[in-house]
mmCIF file of N, CA and C and ligand atoms in Angstrom:
data_model
loop_
_atom_site.group_PDB
_atom_site.id
_atom_site.type_symbol
_atom_site.label_atom_id
_atom_site.label_comp_id
_atom_site.label_asym_id
_atom_site.label_seq_id
_atom_site.Cartn_x
_atom_site.Cartn_y
_atom_site.Cartn_z
ATOM 1 N N UNK A 3 -2.189 -23.941 11.325
ATOM 2 C CA UNK A 3 -1.648 -24.381 9.817
ATOM 3 C C UNK A 3 -1.763 -23.890 8.475
ATOM 4 N N UNK A 4 -0.725 -23.413 8.219
ATOM 5 C CA UNK A 4 -0.190 -22.627 7.099
ATOM 6 C C UNK A 4 -1.189 -23.515 5.696
ATOM 7 N N UNK A 5 -1.741 -23.214 5.026
ATOM 8 C CA UNK A 5 -1.906 -23.464 3.604
ATOM 9 C C UNK A 5 -1.289 -23.222 2.612
ATOM 10 N N UNK A 6 -0.983 -24.149 1.413
ATOM 11 C CA UNK A 6 0.248 -23.802 0.250
ATOM 12 C C UNK A 6 -1.183 -23.009 -0.992
ATOM 13 N N UNK A 7 -1.280 -22.242 -1.445
ATOM 14 C CA UNK A 7 -2.376 -21.582 -2.250
ATOM 15 C C UNK A 7 -1.687 -21.459 -3.305
ATOM 16 N N UNK A 8 -1.622 -21.854 -4.489
ATOM 17 C CA UNK A 8 -1.012 -21.572 -6.005
ATOM 18 C C UNK A 8 -2.074 -21.729 -6.517
ATOM 19 N N UNK A 9 -2.150 -20.647 -7.573
ATOM 20 C CA UNK A 9 -3.097 -20.459 -9.058
ATOM 21 C C UNK A 9 -2.537 -19.376 -9.754
ATOM 22 N N UNK A 10 -3.603 -19.276 -10.747
ATOM 23 C CA UNK A 10 -3.104 -18.413 -11.953
ATOM 24 C C UNK A 10 -4.324 -17.894 -12.789
ATOM 25 N N UNK A 11 -3.884 -17.390 -13.663
ATOM 26 C CA UNK A 11 -5.103 -16.805 -15.083
ATOM 27 C C UNK A 11 -5.231 -17.900 -15.875
ATOM 28 N N UNK A 12 -6.207 -17.867 -16.980
ATOM 29 C CA UNK A 12 -6.408 -18.883 -17.918
ATOM 30 C C UNK A 12 -5.057 -18.938 -18.622
ATOM 31 N N UNK A 13 -4.625 -17.645 -19.029
ATOM 32 C CA UNK A 13 -3.942 -18.241 -20.267
ATOM 33 C C UNK A 13 -2.376 -18.203 -19.431
ATOM 34 N N UNK A 14 -2.195 -18.031 -18.021
ATOM 35 C CA UNK A 14 -1.087 -18.481 -17.775
ATOM 36 C C UNK A 14 0.106 -17.271 -17.367
ATOM 37 N N UNK A 15 -0.201 -16.174 -18.141
ATOM 38 C CA UNK A 15 0.589 -14.733 -17.688
ATOM 39 C C UNK A 15 0.749 -14.418 -16.299
ATOM 40 N N UNK A 16 -0.410 -14.635 -15.564
ATOM 41 C CA UNK A 16 -0.469 -14.127 -14.241
ATOM 42 C C UNK A 16 -0.465 -15.484 -13.143
ATOM 43 N N UNK A 17 0.723 -15.257 -12.325
ATOM 44 C CA UNK A 17 0.648 -16.509 -11.320
ATOM 45 C C UNK A 17 0.601 -16.229 -9.624
ATOM 46 N N UNK A 18 0.185 -16.869 -8.867
ATOM 47 C CA UNK A 18 0.419 -16.182 -7.816
ATOM 48 C C UNK A 18 0.427 -18.081 -6.877
ATOM 49 N N UNK A 19 1.149 -17.194 -5.287
ATOM 50 C CA UNK A 19 1.302 -17.965 -4.309
ATOM 51 C C UNK A 19 1.020 -17.398 -3.196
ATOM 52 N N UNK A 20 0.668 -18.320 -2.132
ATOM 53 C CA UNK A 20 0.462 -17.863 -0.902
ATOM 54 C C UNK A 20 0.732 -18.961 0.015
ATOM 55 N N UNK A 21 1.120 -18.474 1.241
ATOM 56 C CA UNK A 21 1.516 -19.974 2.117
ATOM 57 C C UNK A 21 1.217 -18.933 3.456
ATOM 58 N N UNK A 22 -0.135 -19.369 3.870
ATOM 59 C CA UNK A 22 -0.752 -18.838 5.014
ATOM 60 C C UNK A 22 -1.956 -19.655 4.993
ATOM 61 N N UNK A 23 -2.461 -18.965 6.597
ATOM 62 C CA UNK A 23 -3.892 -19.658 6.894
ATOM 63 C C UNK A 23 -4.849 -18.844 6.402
ATOM 64 N N UNK A 24 -5.678 -19.182 5.467
ATOM 65 C CA UNK A 24 -7.305 -18.404 5.191
ATOM 66 C C UNK A 24 -7.879 -17.724 5.971
ATOM 67 N N UNK A 25 -8.137 -16.309 6.215
ATOM 68 C CA UNK A 25 -8.519 -15.607 7.187
ATOM 69 C C UNK A 25 -10.337 -15.992 7.052
ATOM 70 N N UNK A 26 -10.915 -16.340 5.770
ATOM 71 C CA UNK A 26 -12.090 -16.595 5.535
ATOM 72 C C UNK A 26 -12.377 -17.241 3.847
ATOM 73 N N UNK A 27 -13.333 -18.144 3.632
ATOM 74 C CA UNK A 27 -13.925 -18.464 2.529
ATOM 75 C C UNK A 27 -15.113 -18.157 2.752
ATOM 76 N N UNK A 28 -15.609 -17.417 1.391
ATOM 77 C CA UNK A 28 -17.240 -17.357 1.020
ATOM 78 C C UNK A 28 -17.562 -17.132 0.010
ATOM 79 N N UNK A 29 -18.699 -17.050 -0.354
ATOM 80 C CA UNK A 29 -19.474 -16.888 -1.707
ATOM 81 C C UNK A 29 -20.088 -15.495 -1.630
ATOM 82 N N UNK A 30 -19.705 -14.489 -2.411
ATOM 83 C CA UNK A 30 -20.258 -13.291 -2.363
ATOM 84 C C UNK A 30 -21.441 -13.187 -3.743
ATOM 85 N N UNK A 31 -22.696 -12.816 -2.995
ATOM 86 C CA UNK A 31 -23.422 -12.721 -4.149
ATOM 87 C C UNK A 31 -23.935 -11.451 -4.263
ATOM 88 N N UNK A 32 -23.152 -10.474 -4.586
ATOM 89 C CA UNK A 32 -23.580 -9.126 -4.823
ATOM 90 C C UNK A 32 -23.307 -8.809 -6.115
ATOM 91 N N UNK A 33 -24.043 -7.598 -6.418
ATOM 92 C CA UNK A 33 -24.205 -7.402 -7.689
ATOM 93 C C UNK A 33 -23.213 -7.348 -8.716
ATOM 94 N N UNK A 34 -22.408 -6.775 -7.775
ATOM 95 C CA UNK A 34 -20.946 -6.585 -8.637
ATOM 96 C C UNK A 34 -20.024 -7.364 -8.902
ATOM 97 N N UNK A 35 -20.063 -8.644 -7.863
ATOM 98 C CA UNK A 35 -19.401 -9.891 -8.076
ATOM 99 C C UNK A 35 -19.850 -10.787 -9.122
ATOM 100 N N UNK A 36 -21.569 -10.585 -9.261
ATOM 101 C CA UNK A 36 -22.014 -11.324 -10.415
ATOM 102 C C UNK A 36 -22.025 -10.633 -12.109
ATOM 103 N N UNK A 37 -21.411 -8.910 -11.657
ATOM 104 C CA UNK A 37 -21.284 -8.667 -13.176
ATOM 105 C C UNK A 37 -19.905 -8.938 -13.140
ATOM 106 N N UNK A 38 -19.071 -8.718 -12.095
ATOM 107 C CA UNK A 38 -17.706 -9.123 -12.619
ATOM 108 C C UNK A 38 -17.268 -10.326 -12.966
ATOM 109 N N UNK A 39 -17.789 -11.351 -12.379
ATOM 110 C CA UNK A 39 -17.732 -12.586 -12.688
ATOM 111 C C UNK A 39 -18.329 -13.098 -13.819
ATOM 112 N N UNK A 40 -19.638 -13.069 -14.060
ATOM 113 C CA UNK A 40 -20.353 -13.100 -15.032
ATOM 114 C C UNK A 40 -21.054 -14.321 -14.757
ATOM 115 N N UNK A 41 -20.750 -14.979 -13.576
ATOM 116 C CA UNK A 41 -21.719 -15.696 -12.619
ATOM 117 C C UNK A 41 -22.673 -15.359 -11.326
ATOM 118 N N UNK A 42 -23.182 -16.357 -10.775
ATOM 119 C CA UNK A 42 -24.134 -16.279 -9.824
ATOM 120 C C UNK A 42 -23.638 -15.562 -8.398
ATOM 121 N N UNK A 43 -22.415 -15.804 -8.565
ATOM 122 C CA UNK A 43 -21.536 -15.449 -7.652
ATOM 123 C C UNK A 43 -20.209 -15.356 -7.292
ATOM 124 N N UNK A 44 -19.197 -14.628 -6.514
ATOM 125 C CA UNK A 44 -17.903 -14.983 -6.808
ATOM 126 C C UNK A 44 -16.969 -15.849 -5.081
ATOM 127 N N UNK A 45 -16.583 -16.804 -5.598
ATOM 128 C CA UNK A 45 -16.219 -17.766 -4.571
ATOM 129 C C UNK A 45 -14.735 -17.078 -4.136
ATOM 130 N N UNK A 46 -14.976 -16.202 -3.105
ATOM 131 C CA UNK A 46 -13.405 -15.501 -2.608
ATOM 132 C C UNK A 46 -12.592 -16.213 -1.040
ATOM 133 N N UNK A 47 -11.623 -16.134 -1.235
ATOM 134 C CA UNK A 47 -10.507 -16.442 -0.050
ATOM 135 C C UNK A 47 -9.948 -15.316 0.240
ATOM 136 N N UNK A 48 -10.404 -15.155 1.751
ATOM 137 C CA UNK A 48 -9.178 -14.134 2.069
ATOM 138 C C UNK A 48 -7.948 -14.516 2.600
ATOM 139 N N UNK A 49 -7.070 -13.693 2.468
ATOM 140 C CA UNK A 49 -5.495 -14.095 3.285
ATOM 141 C C UNK A 49 -4.882 -12.896 3.105
ATOM 142 N N UNK A 50 -4.053 -13.280 4.504
ATOM 143 C CA UNK A 50 -3.372 -11.790 4.987
ATOM 144 C C UNK A 50 -2.419 -11.348 3.611
ATOM 145 N N UNK A 51 -2.617 -9.828 3.435
ATOM 146 C CA UNK A 51 -2.271 -9.411 1.647
ATOM 147 C C UNK A 51 -0.638 -9.732 2.139
ATOM 148 N N UNK A 52 0.665 -9.563 3.003
ATOM 149 C CA UNK A 52 1.759 -9.610 2.660
ATOM 150 C C UNK A 52 2.381 -10.812 2.149
ATOM 151 N N UNK A 53 1.435 -11.987 2.927
ATOM 152 C CA UNK A 53 1.316 -13.524 2.345
ATOM 153 C C UNK A 53 1.255 -13.676 0.640
ATOM 154 N N UNK A 54 0.543 -12.642 0.156
ATOM 155 C CA UNK A 54 0.193 -12.825 -1.118
ATOM 156 C C UNK A 54 1.516 -12.418 -2.404
ATOM 157 N N UNK A 55 2.090 -13.409 -2.945
ATOM 158 C CA UNK A 55 3.128 -13.030 -3.935
ATOM 159 C C UNK A 55 2.514 -13.303 -5.346
ATOM 160 N N UNK A 56 2.375 -12.263 -6.495
ATOM 161 C CA UNK A 56 2.274 -12.386 -7.545
ATOM 162 C C UNK A 56 3.149 -12.219 -8.726
ATOM 163 N N UNK A 57 3.254 -12.871 -9.638
ATOM 164 C CA UNK A 57 4.278 -12.643 -10.728
ATOM 165 C C UNK A 57 3.525 -12.515 -11.901
ATOM 166 N N UNK A 58 3.780 -11.581 -12.720
ATOM 167 C CA UNK A 58 2.986 -11.191 -14.214
ATOM 168 C C UNK A 58 2.354 -9.902 -13.886
ATOM 169 N N UNK A 59 1.421 -9.320 -14.787
ATOM 170 C CA UNK A 59 0.988 -8.248 -15.057
ATOM 171 C C UNK A 59 -0.061 -8.345 -14.599
ATOM 172 N N UNK A 60 -0.727 -7.507 -13.657
ATOM 173 C CA UNK A 60 -2.282 -7.571 -13.178
ATOM 174 C C UNK A 60 -2.624 -6.012 -13.360
ATOM 175 N N UNK A 61 -4.020 -6.006 -13.663
ATOM 176 C CA UNK A 61 -4.667 -4.900 -13.921
ATOM 177 C C UNK A 61 -5.792 -4.666 -12.938
ATOM 178 N N UNK A 62 -6.153 -3.430 -12.251
ATOM 179 C CA UNK A 62 -6.982 -3.503 -11.427
ATOM 180 C C UNK A 62 -8.165 -2.763 -11.666
ATOM 181 N N UNK A 63 -9.313 -2.657 -11.894
ATOM 182 C CA UNK A 63 -10.488 -2.020 -11.794
ATOM 183 C C UNK A 63 -10.923 -1.732 -10.160
ATOM 184 N N UNK A 64 -11.320 -0.314 -10.094
ATOM 185 C CA UNK A 64 -11.517 -0.117 -8.608
ATOM 186 C C UNK A 64 -12.833 0.348 -8.718
ATOM 187 N N UNK A 65 -13.527 0.184 -7.841
ATOM 188 C CA UNK A 65 -14.771 0.994 -7.734
ATOM 189 C C UNK A 65 -15.528 0.927 -6.076
ATOM 190 N N UNK A 66 -16.447 1.967 -5.817
ATOM 191 C CA UNK A 66 -16.642 2.041 -4.373
ATOM 192 C C UNK A 66 -17.862 1.104 -4.244
ATOM 193 N N UNK A 67 -17.809 1.027 -2.629
ATOM 194 C CA UNK A 67 -18.422 -0.240 -1.924
ATOM 195 C C UNK A 67 -19.241 0.712 -1.681
ATOM 196 N N UNK A 68 -20.483 -0.190 -0.887
ATOM 197 C CA UNK A 68 -21.302 0.346 -0.205
ATOM 198 C C UNK A 68 -20.968 1.048 1.121
ATOM 199 N N UNK A 69 -19.824 0.583 1.652
ATOM 200 C CA UNK A 69 -19.220 1.457 2.832
ATOM 201 C C UNK A 69 -18.797 2.793 2.196
ATOM 202 N N UNK A 70 -18.612 2.935 1.052
ATOM 203 C CA UNK A 70 -17.786 4.067 0.517
ATOM 204 C C UNK A 70 -16.377 3.787 0.574
ATOM 205 N N UNK A 71 -15.877 2.535 0.513
ATOM 206 C CA UNK A 71 -14.505 2.287 0.718
ATOM 207 C C UNK A 71 -14.061 1.866 -0.664
ATOM 208 N N UNK A 72 -13.106 1.651 -1.148
ATOM 209 C CA UNK A 72 -12.741 1.173 -2.626
ATOM 210 C C UNK A 72 -12.473 -0.384 -2.469
ATOM 211 N N UNK A 73 -12.927 -1.032 -3.595
ATOM 212 C CA UNK A 73 -12.675 -2.086 -3.859
ATOM 213 C C UNK A 73 -11.893 -2.159 -4.900
ATOM 214 N N UNK A 74 -10.557 -3.231 -4.770
ATOM 215 C CA UNK A 74 -10.092 -3.292 -6.357
ATOM 216 C C UNK A 74 -10.188 -4.537 -6.796
ATOM 217 N N UNK A 75 -10.580 -4.588 -7.938
ATOM 218 C CA UNK A 75 -10.684 -6.307 -8.506
ATOM 219 C C UNK A 75 -9.496 -6.199 -9.702
ATOM 220 N N UNK A 76 -8.554 -7.383 -9.081
ATOM 221 C CA UNK A 76 -7.588 -7.235 -10.096
ATOM 222 C C UNK A 76 -7.811 -8.581 -11.006
ATOM 223 N N UNK A 77 -6.962 -8.281 -12.463
ATOM 224 C CA UNK A 77 -7.206 -9.729 -13.108
ATOM 225 C C UNK A 77 -6.252 -9.247 -14.285
ATOM 226 N N UNK A 78 -6.069 -10.561 -15.115
ATOM 227 C CA UNK A 78 -4.971 -10.139 -16.180
ATOM 228 C C UNK A 78 -5.572 -9.630 -17.140
ATOM 229 N N UNK A 79 -5.075 -8.655 -18.106
ATOM 230 C CA UNK A 79 -5.450 -7.721 -18.881
ATOM 231 C C UNK A 79 -5.290 -8.675 -19.981
ATOM 232 N N UNK A 80 -4.412 -9.777 -20.301
ATOM 233 C CA UNK A 80 -4.229 -10.492 -21.491
ATOM 234 C C UNK A 80 -5.809 -11.224 -21.784
ATOM 235 N N UNK A 81 -6.059 -12.260 -20.692
ATOM 236 C CA UNK A 81 -7.170 -13.052 -20.655
ATOM 237 C C UNK A 81 -8.321 -12.433 -20.377
ATOM 238 N N UNK A 82 -8.640 -11.708 -19.134
ATOM 239 C CA UNK A 82 -9.299 -11.292 -18.620
ATOM 240 C C UNK A 82 -9.643 -11.896 -17.151
ATOM 241 N N UNK A 83 -9.418 -13.005 -16.703
ATOM 242 C CA UNK A 83 -9.421 -13.975 -15.872
ATOM 243 C C UNK A 83 -9.323 -12.983 -14.554
ATOM 244 N N UNK A 84 -10.410 -13.024 -14.035
ATOM 245 C CA UNK A 84 -10.528 -12.342 -12.339
ATOM 246 C C UNK A 84 -9.595 -13.455 -11.519
ATOM 247 N N UNK A 85 -8.553 -12.444 -10.628
ATOM 248 C CA UNK A 85 -8.023 -13.338 -10.129
ATOM 249 C C UNK A 85 -7.894 -12.506 -8.508
ATOM 250 N N UNK A 86 -8.336 -11.259 -8.351
ATOM 251 C CA UNK A 86 -7.930 -10.718 -7.096
ATOM 252 C C UNK A 86 -8.973 -9.664 -6.618
ATOM 253 N N UNK A 87 -8.809 -9.923 -5.087
ATOM 254 C CA UNK A 87 -9.687 -8.704 -4.652
ATOM 255 C C UNK A 87 -8.697 -7.803 -3.447
ATOM 256 N N UNK A 88 -8.941 -6.386 -3.277
ATOM 257 C CA UNK A 88 -8.708 -5.791 -2.154
ATOM 258 C C UNK A 88 -9.438 -4.755 -1.816
ATOM 259 N N UNK A 89 -9.662 -4.495 -0.339
ATOM 260 C CA UNK A 89 -10.458 -3.260 -0.245
ATOM 261 C C UNK A 89 -9.989 -2.225 0.701
ATOM 262 N N UNK A 90 -10.005 -1.183 0.444
ATOM 263 C CA UNK A 90 -9.350 0.099 1.601
ATOM 264 C C UNK A 90 -9.524 -0.191 2.959
ATOM 265 N N UNK A 91 -11.019 -1.242 2.907
ATOM 266 C CA UNK A 91 -11.374 -0.745 4.359
ATOM 267 C C UNK A 91 -10.344 -1.245 4.943
ATOM 268 N N UNK A 92 -9.896 -2.669 4.696
ATOM 269 C CA UNK A 92 -8.917 -3.636 5.462
ATOM 270 C C UNK A 92 -7.898 -3.534 4.735
ATOM 271 N N UNK A 93 -6.635 -2.995 5.211
ATOM 272 C CA UNK A 93 -5.884 -2.836 3.870
ATOM 273 C C UNK A 93 -4.821 -4.239 4.275
ATOM 274 N N UNK A 94 -5.201 -4.849 5.158
ATOM 275 C CA UNK A 94 -3.925 -6.241 5.098
ATOM 276 C C UNK A 94 -5.032 -7.417 4.881
ATOM 277 N N UNK A 95 -5.632 -7.040 4.134
ATOM 278 C CA UNK A 95 -6.836 -8.231 3.726
ATOM 279 C C UNK A 95 -6.288 -8.247 2.023
ATOM 280 N N UNK A 96 -6.192 -9.540 1.507
ATOM 281 C CA UNK A 96 -6.266 -10.189 0.174
ATOM 282 C C UNK A 96 -7.300 -10.935 -0.068
ATOM 283 N N UNK A 97 -7.772 -10.379 -1.225
ATOM 284 C CA UNK A 97 -8.702 -12.142 -1.679
ATOM 285 C C UNK A 97 -8.333 -12.352 -2.940
ATOM 286 N N UNK A 98 -8.634 -13.301 -3.068
ATOM 287 C CA UNK A 98 -8.257 -14.401 -4.120
ATOM 288 C C UNK A 98 -9.487 -15.520 -4.666
ATOM 289 N N UNK A 99 -9.698 -15.407 -6.015
ATOM 290 C CA UNK A 99 -11.000 -16.296 -6.708
ATOM 291 C C UNK A 99 -10.621 -17.708 -6.142
ATOM 292 N N UNK A 100 -11.530 -18.328 -5.662
ATOM 293 C CA UNK A 100 -11.273 -19.961 -6.005
ATOM 294 C C UNK A 100 -10.990 -20.696 -7.125
ATOM 295 N N UNK A 101 -11.940 -20.553 -8.160
ATOM 296 C CA UNK A 101 -11.775 -21.075 -9.408
ATOM 297 C C UNK A 101 -10.593 -20.408 -9.644
ATOM 298 N N UNK A 102 -9.675 -19.780 -9.563
ATOM 299 C CA UNK A 102 -8.080 -19.761 -10.264
ATOM 300 C C UNK A 102 -7.309 -20.542 -9.774
ATOM 301 N N UNK A 103 -7.863 -21.143 -8.724
ATOM 302 C CA UNK A 103 -6.619 -22.188 -7.780
ATOM 303 C C UNK A 103 -6.192 -23.241 -8.594
ATOM 304 N N UNK A 104 -5.024 -23.699 -8.307
ATOM 305 C CA UNK A 104 -4.484 -24.508 -9.468
ATOM 306 C C UNK A 104 -5.266 -26.036 -8.891
ATOM 307 N N UNK A 105 -5.786 -26.284 -7.283
ATOM 308 C CA UNK A 105 -6.291 -27.125 -6.855
ATOM 309 C C UNK A 105 -7.796 -26.103 -6.011
ATOM 310 N N UNK A 106 -8.560 -26.081 -7.003
ATOM 311 C CA UNK A 106 -10.039 -25.581 -6.624
ATOM 312 C C UNK A 106 -10.441 -26.247 -5.475
ATOM 313 N N UNK A 107 -10.441 -27.531 -5.363
ATOM 314 C CA UNK A 107 -10.648 -28.566 -3.999
ATOM 315 C C UNK A 107 -10.225 -27.925 -2.712
ATOM 316 N N UNK A 108 -9.581 -26.719 -2.818
ATOM 317 C CA UNK A 108 -9.035 -26.195 -1.477
ATOM 318 C C UNK A 108 -10.111 -25.469 -0.915
ATOM 319 N N UNK A 109 -11.043 -25.003 -1.762
ATOM 320 C CA UNK A 109 -12.114 -24.008 -1.291
ATOM 321 C C UNK A 109 -12.849 -24.735 -0.277
ATOM 322 N N UNK A 110 -12.883 -24.598 0.655
ATOM 323 C CA UNK A 110 -13.924 -24.378 1.539
ATOM 324 C C UNK A 110 -14.800 -23.762 2.244
ATOM 325 N N UNK A 111 -16.095 -23.144 1.223
ATOM 326 C CA UNK A 111 -16.965 -22.064 1.358
ATOM 327 C C UNK A 111 -17.422 -22.169 3.034
ATOM 328 N N UNK A 112 -17.534 -21.083 3.949
ATOM 329 C CA UNK A 112 -18.053 -21.292 4.891
ATOM 330 C C UNK A 112 -19.411 -20.260 5.240
ATOM 331 N N UNK A 113 -19.570 -19.384 4.065
ATOM 332 C CA UNK A 113 -21.157 -18.662 4.599
ATOM 333 C C UNK A 113 -21.152 -18.067 3.146
ATOM 334 N N UNK A 114 -22.241 -17.843 3.062
ATOM 335 C CA UNK A 114 -22.669 -17.105 1.700
ATOM 336 C C UNK A 114 -22.858 -15.354 2.184
ATOM 337 N N UNK A 115 -22.434 -14.500 1.374
ATOM 338 C CA UNK A 115 -22.890 -13.179 1.871
ATOM 339 C C UNK A 115 -23.656 -12.172 0.572
ATOM 340 N N UNK A 116 -24.418 -11.202 0.889
ATOM 341 C CA UNK A 116 -24.780 -10.516 0.053
ATOM 342 C C UNK A 116 -25.999 -11.298 -0.563
ATOM 343 N N UNK A 117 -26.674 -12.070 0.188
ATOM 344 C CA UNK A 117 -27.426 -13.150 -0.397
ATOM 345 C C UNK A 117 -29.063 -12.375 -0.842
ATOM 346 N N UNK A 118 -29.366 -10.992 -0.277
ATOM 347 C CA UNK A 118 -29.840 -10.164 -0.556
ATOM 348 C C UNK A 118 -30.408 -9.915 -2.533
ATOM 349 N N UNK A 119 -28.988 -10.164 -2.977
ATOM 350 C CA UNK A 119 -29.061 -9.982 -4.449
ATOM 351 C C UNK A 119 -28.654 -11.332 -4.914
ATOM 352 N N UNK A 120 -28.987 -12.741 -4.177
ATOM 353 C CA UNK A 120 -28.217 -13.404 -4.894
ATOM 354 C C UNK A 120 -29.534 -14.268 -5.814
ATOM 355 N N UNK A 121 -29.538 -14.433 -6.857
ATOM 356 C CA UNK A 121 -30.571 -14.934 -7.747
ATOM 357 C C UNK A 121 -31.066 -16.200 -7.236
ATOM 358 N N UNK A 122 -32.643 -15.860 -8.355
ATOM 359 C CA UNK A 122 -33.454 -17.367 -7.858
ATOM 360 C C UNK A 122 -33.004 -18.902 -8.460
ATOM 361 N N UNK A 123 -31.883 -18.265 -9.702
ATOM 362 C CA UNK A 123 -31.440 -19.857 -10.224
ATOM 363 C C UNK A 123 -29.897 -20.466 -9.449
ATOM 364 N N UNK A 124 -29.564 -19.771 -8.423
ATOM 365 C CA UNK A 124 -28.642 -19.672 -7.634
ATOM 366 C C UNK A 124 -28.807 -20.768 -6.357
ATOM 367 N N UNK A 125 -28.362 -21.815 -6.769
ATOM 368 C CA UNK A 125 -29.099 -23.026 -5.697
ATOM 369 C C UNK A 125 -27.467 -22.706 -4.596
ATOM 370 N N UNK A 126 -27.996 -21.882 -3.567
ATOM 371 C CA UNK A 126 -26.853 -22.125 -2.285
ATOM 372 C C UNK A 126 -27.138 -23.380 -1.500
ATOM 373 N N UNK A 127 -25.973 -23.846 -0.811
ATOM 374 C CA UNK A 127 -25.750 -24.945 0.196
ATOM 375 C C UNK A 127 -26.586 -24.525 1.189
ATOM 376 N N UNK A 128 -27.634 -25.078 1.716
ATOM 377 C CA UNK A 128 -28.834 -24.957 2.934
ATOM 378 C C UNK A 128 -27.646 -24.497 4.095
ATOM 379 N N UNK A 129 -26.800 -25.753 4.337
ATOM 380 C CA UNK A 129 -25.945 -26.251 5.431
ATOM 381 C C UNK A 129 -25.089 -25.012 5.842
ATOM 382 N N UNK A 130 -24.803 -23.587 4.901
ATOM 383 C CA UNK A 130 -23.692 -22.383 4.987
ATOM 384 C C UNK A 130 -24.473 -21.715 5.742
ATOM 385 N N UNK A 131 -24.379 -20.524 6.583
ATOM 386 C CA UNK A 131 -24.894 -19.575 6.945
ATOM 387 C C UNK A 131 -25.107 -18.372 6.229
ATOM 388 N N UNK A 132 -26.105 -17.633 6.194
ATOM 389 C CA UNK A 132 -26.128 -17.007 5.010
ATOM 390 C C UNK A 132 -26.729 -15.179 5.644
ATOM 391 N N UNK A 133 -26.201 -14.400 4.970
ATOM 392 C CA UNK A 133 -26.123 -12.766 5.382
ATOM 393 C C UNK A 133 -26.633 -12.193 4.193
ATOM 394 N N UNK A 134 -27.602 -10.879 4.311
ATOM 395 C CA UNK A 134 -27.808 -10.609 3.652
ATOM 396 C C UNK A 134 -27.198 -9.450 3.106
ATOM 397 N N UNK A 135 -26.110 -9.483 4.227
ATOM 398 C CA UNK A 135 -25.282 -8.186 3.181
ATOM 399 C C UNK A 135 -23.813 -8.756 3.535
ATOM 400 N N UNK A 136 -22.736 -7.892 4.612
ATOM 401 C CA UNK A 136 -22.036 -8.137 5.078
ATOM 402 C C UNK A 136 -21.912 -8.697 6.678
ATOM 403 N N UNK A 137 -21.185 -9.898 6.968
ATOM 404 C CA UNK A 137 -21.656 -10.669 8.163
ATOM 405 C C UNK A 137 -21.444 -9.545 9.462
ATOM 406 N N UNK A 138 -21.007 -8.676 9.327
ATOM 407 C CA UNK A 138 -21.473 -7.753 11.015
ATOM 408 C C UNK A 138 -22.181 -6.563 10.659
HETATM 409 ZN ZN1 LIG B 206 -4.270 -14.524 -17.969
HETATM 410 ZN ZN1 LIG B 207 -19.482 -9.080 -3.688
#
């Protein structure tokens, strides 16, 4: 069953929508996600890239990940809200941040990843599977 995800940035200049089943939902505790989000982790929802419709101007910051592939982080250039992720490793995949959803209650994390760099003040749900790096 497809889910209707809608959301946007803090100032409202960027909006998005997606009608598709989420591929995964998970909290990434890598240092890059900590730096980019300013928090303990990034709550990410993986969706099929073609299903993501964006309106407004998005700026991307690209960085080489562990695997040598490019990870692109999309944000609103006006308010700086972090909204999107794309990796050159899996081009058919797009990621949206759970906190940017209009209804963040749609977020149902299934796992914690990159827990090897999780912070001691980051209290994780013990019921979720933990992966020190990527889950494969
Ligand atoms: Zn904005
Ligand atoms: Zn990460």
